[in-house]
Amino acid sequence: AAKMAQRGQYDISKAGPLLLNFVNGNTDSYHYYAAVELLGDLFIGIGSYESAAENYGKLKAAPWPDYQLRGSVLQANALIGSEQYPQALTSYEAVLKVKPTTPEDRLQFTLAQVGKARCLAETGKSQDGITLLRKVLQDNDPKQNSRLFGRAYNALGACYRKDNKPQDALLAYLHTDLLFYSDPSVHAEALYYLKKLWTSVKKADRANRARALLQQRYASSVWANKE
């Protein structure tokens, strides 16, 4: 139900309590940490970033190092959502100090680079963020992890927005919309900024297309209800 709600195919107000009841009543379940992460994802989707950060923080108590890194990155992502950029940057930097030894470690390391770049953009260092993201995109294979590329292109779009380059930002977000849309929250974010950017360059038909797709697929998302 929760995964369907992420895709706009189920009522998130019904899915959330179902998943919360499972998490609270099954702390010894094999599926506990996956459910905790999914619950955090639902909170991200509706803009409850503090609750998301709290849930993601539980992953850091897992007995496996890869889950601990994953929890740190996800928690930092939630801090970005609540515009706590210096705190998020500190969390990403902590992950980047851990030498990756497994494929999952390397993925979290790369996601931390993406998050760091986003924080750089939001703290007046957009060019540094762009340089970092270009390296991430160059050094990784989109066929291996499309979600990574969706996040990277959204972060690149944020960097270009902060650098007052709307055409470059449009191109970045279009990569997410057309190629790397598998993560609902990432795709919804891209559509929101496409709507605004197309409007700013006076392409009303394309802005309306992005707006309609956002409302159609992600009506319960925070991005669909954000001006």
Coordinates of C-alpha atoms in Angstrom, one line a residue:
A1 CA 0.0 0.0 0.0
A2 CA 2.8 2.4 0.9
K3 CA 4.7 1.7 -2.4
M4 CA 1.4 2.2 -4.3
A5 CA 0.8 5.5 -2.5
Q6 CA 4.3 6.7 -3.6
R7 CA 3.2 6.2 -7.2
G8 CA -0.1 7.9 -6.7
Q9 CA -2.1 4.7 -6.9
Y10 CA -3.3 4.6 -3.2
D11 CA -4.3 7.0 -0.5
I12 CA -1.2 8.0 1.4
S13 CA -3.3 8.9 4.4
K14 CA -4.4 5.3 4.7
A15 CA -1.0 3.7 3.7
G16 CA 1.0 5.7 6.2
P17 CA -0.8 4.4 9.4
L18 CA -0.7 0.9 8.0
L19 CA 3.0 1.0 7.6
L20 CA 3.5 2.8 11.0
N21 CA 1.6 0.1 12.8
F22 CA 3.8 -2.5 11.1
V23 CA 7.0 -0.7 12.1
N24 CA 5.9 -0.2 15.7
G25 CA 4.7 -3.8 16.2
N26 CA 7.4 -5.7 14.4
T27 CA 10.8 -4.4 15.5
D28 CA 12.3 -7.9 15.3
S29 CA 11.0 -8.5 11.7
Y30 CA 13.3 -9.3 8.8
H31 CA 11.5 -6.4 7.0
Y32 CA 11.8 -3.9 9.8
Y33 CA 14.6 -1.7 8.4
A34 CA 13.1 -1.7 4.9
A35 CA 9.8 -0.7 6.4
V36 CA 11.4 2.1 8.4
E37 CA 13.1 3.4 5.3
L38 CA 9.9 3.3 3.4
L39 CA 8.1 5.1 6.2
G40 CA 10.7 7.8 6.0
D41 CA 10.1 8.0 2.2
L42 CA 6.4 8.6 2.8
F43 CA 7.2 11.4 5.2
I44 CA 9.5 12.9 2.6
G45 CA 6.7 12.7 0.0
I46 CA 4.3 14.8 2.1
G47 CA 7.0 17.2 3.3
S48 CA 7.2 16.0 6.9
Y49 CA 11.0 16.2 6.9
E50 CA 11.5 16.1 10.7
S51 CA 9.6 12.8 10.9
A52 CA 11.5 11.5 7.9
A53 CA 14.8 12.3 9.6
E54 CA 13.7 10.6 12.8
N55 CA 12.8 7.4 10.9
Y56 CA 16.0 7.4 8.8
G57 CA 18.0 7.9 12.0
K58 CA 16.8 4.4 13.1
L59 CA 18.7 2.9 10.2
K60 CA 21.9 4.1 11.8
A61 CA 21.2 1.8 14.7
A62 CA 21.2 -1.3 12.4
P63 CA 24.0 -3.9 13.0
W64 CA 25.2 -3.6 9.4
P65 CA 27.6 -0.8 8.3
D66 CA 26.0 -0.4 4.9
Y67 CA 22.6 0.3 6.6
Q68 CA 24.3 2.8 8.9
L69 CA 25.7 4.7 6.0
R70 CA 22.4 4.6 4.2
G71 CA 20.7 6.0 7.3
S72 CA 23.2 8.8 7.5
V73 CA 22.7 9.8 3.8
L74 CA 18.9 9.6 4.0
Q75 CA 18.8 11.6 7.2
A76 CA 20.9 14.3 5.6
N77 CA 18.6 14.3 2.6
A78 CA 15.7 15.0 5.0
L79 CA 17.7 17.8 6.5
I80 CA 17.9 19.4 3.0
G81 CA 14.2 19.2 2.8
S82 CA 13.8 21.3 5.9
E83 CA 16.5 23.7 4.6
Q84 CA 19.1 22.7 7.3
Y85 CA 21.9 22.9 4.8
P86 CA 24.9 23.3 7.1
Q87 CA 23.8 20.3 9.3
A88 CA 23.1 18.2 6.2
L89 CA 26.6 19.1 4.8
T90 CA 28.2 17.9 8.1
S91 CA 26.4 14.6 7.8
Y92 CA 27.4 14.1 4.2
E93 CA 31.0 15.0 5.0
A94 CA 31.0 12.3 7.8
V95 CA 29.9 9.7 5.2
L96 CA 32.6 10.8 2.8
K97 CA 35.3 10.2 5.4
V98 CA 34.4 6.4 5.4
K99 CA 36.4 4.5 2.8
P100 CA 33.9 2.5 0.7
T101 CA 34.6 -1.3 0.5
T102 CA 31.4 -2.7 -1.0
P103 CA 29.2 -1.7 -3.9
E104 CA 26.6 -0.5 -1.5
D105 CA 29.2 1.6 0.4
R106 CA 30.3 3.1 -2.9
L107 CA 26.7 4.0 -3.8
Q108 CA 26.2 5.8 -0.5
F109 CA 29.5 7.5 -0.9
T110 CA 28.4 8.8 -4.3
L111 CA 24.9 9.8 -3.0
A112 CA 26.7 11.8 -0.3
Q113 CA 28.7 13.6 -3.0
V114 CA 25.4 14.5 -4.7
G115 CA 24.0 15.7 -1.4
K116 CA 27.1 17.7 -0.7
A117 CA 26.9 19.4 -4.1
R118 CA 23.3 20.4 -3.3
C119 CA 24.3 21.9 0.0
L120 CA 27.1 23.8 -1.7
A121 CA 24.6 25.3 -4.1
E122 CA 22.4 26.4 -1.3
T123 CA 25.2 28.0 0.6
G124 CA 26.6 30.2 -2.1
K125 CA 29.0 27.7 -3.8
S126 CA 27.0 26.6 -6.8
Q127 CA 30.1 26.4 -9.1
D128 CA 31.8 24.0 -6.7
G129 CA 28.6 21.9 -6.7
I130 CA 28.4 21.8 -10.5
T131 CA 32.1 20.7 -10.7
L132 CA 31.4 17.9 -8.2
L133 CA 28.2 16.7 -9.9
R134 CA 29.9 16.7 -13.3
K135 CA 32.5 14.3 -11.9
V136 CA 29.8 12.1 -10.4
L137 CA 27.9 11.9 -13.7
Q138 CA 31.1 11.2 -15.6
D139 CA 32.4 8.5 -13.2
N140 CA 29.1 6.5 -12.9
D141 CA 27.0 4.3 -15.2
P142 CA 23.3 5.3 -15.5
K143 CA 22.4 1.7 -16.3
Q144 CA 23.6 0.6 -12.9
N145 CA 21.6 3.0 -10.8
S146 CA 19.1 5.3 -12.4
R147 CA 17.9 6.7 -9.0
L148 CA 21.4 8.0 -8.4
F149 CA 21.3 9.9 -11.7
G150 CA 17.9 11.3 -11.0
R151 CA 19.1 12.8 -7.7
A152 CA 22.3 14.0 -9.4
Y153 CA 20.5 15.8 -12.2
N154 CA 18.0 17.4 -9.7
A155 CA 21.0 18.6 -7.7
L156 CA 22.6 19.9 -10.9
G157 CA 19.3 21.7 -11.7
A158 CA 19.4 23.3 -8.2
C159 CA 23.0 24.5 -8.8
Y160 CA 22.1 26.1 -12.1
R161 CA 19.0 27.8 -10.5
K162 CA 21.2 29.3 -7.8
D163 CA 23.7 30.4 -10.5
N164 CA 20.8 32.1 -12.4
K165 CA 21.1 29.8 -15.5
P166 CA 17.5 28.7 -16.2
Q167 CA 18.3 27.1 -19.5
D168 CA 20.9 24.8 -18.0
A169 CA 18.6 24.1 -15.1
L170 CA 15.9 23.1 -17.5
L171 CA 18.2 20.7 -19.2
A172 CA 19.2 19.1 -15.9
Y173 CA 15.6 18.6 -14.7
L174 CA 14.6 17.3 -18.1
H175 CA 17.1 14.5 -17.7
T176 CA 15.3 13.4 -14.6
D177 CA 11.8 13.8 -16.2
L178 CA 12.6 11.9 -19.4
L179 CA 15.3 9.4 -18.3
F180 CA 15.6 9.0 -14.6
Y181 CA 12.1 9.2 -13.2
S182 CA 11.9 5.9 -11.2
D183 CA 12.0 7.6 -7.8
P184 CA 8.6 9.3 -7.2
S185 CA 9.9 12.0 -4.9
V186 CA 12.8 12.9 -7.2
H187 CA 10.6 12.9 -10.3
A188 CA 8.0 15.1 -8.5
E189 CA 10.6 17.6 -7.6
A190 CA 11.9 17.7 -11.1
L191 CA 8.4 18.3 -12.5
Y192 CA 7.8 21.1 -10.0
Y193 CA 10.9 23.0 -11.0
L194 CA 10.2 22.3 -14.7
K195 CA 6.8 23.9 -14.3
K196 CA 8.4 27.0 -12.8
L197 CA 11.3 27.2 -15.2
W198 CA 9.2 26.7 -18.3
T199 CA 7.0 29.6 -17.1
S200 CA 10.0 31.8 -16.5
V201 CA 11.2 31.3 -20.1
K202 CA 7.6 31.8 -21.4
K203 CA 6.9 28.3 -22.5
A204 CA 3.3 28.0 -21.1
D205 CA 2.4 24.8 -23.0
R206 CA 5.4 23.0 -21.5
A207 CA 4.8 24.4 -18.1
N208 CA 1.2 23.2 -18.2
R209 CA 2.4 19.8 -19.3
A210 CA 4.7 19.5 -16.3
R211 CA 2.0 20.8 -14.0
A212 CA -0.6 18.3 -15.3
L213 CA 1.8 15.4 -15.0
L214 CA 2.7 16.4 -11.4
Q215 CA -0.9 16.5 -10.4
Q216 CA -1.8 13.4 -12.2
R217 CA 1.0 11.1 -10.8
Y218 CA 1.9 12.7 -7.5
A219 CA -1.2 14.5 -6.3
S220 CA -0.4 13.7 -2.6
S221 CA 3.2 14.9 -2.9
V222 CA 4.4 18.1 -1.3
W223 CA 5.6 19.2 -4.7
A224 CA 2.1 19.0 -6.2
N225 CA 0.8 21.4 -3.5
K226 CA 3.7 23.8 -3.5
E227 CA 3.5 27.2 -5.1

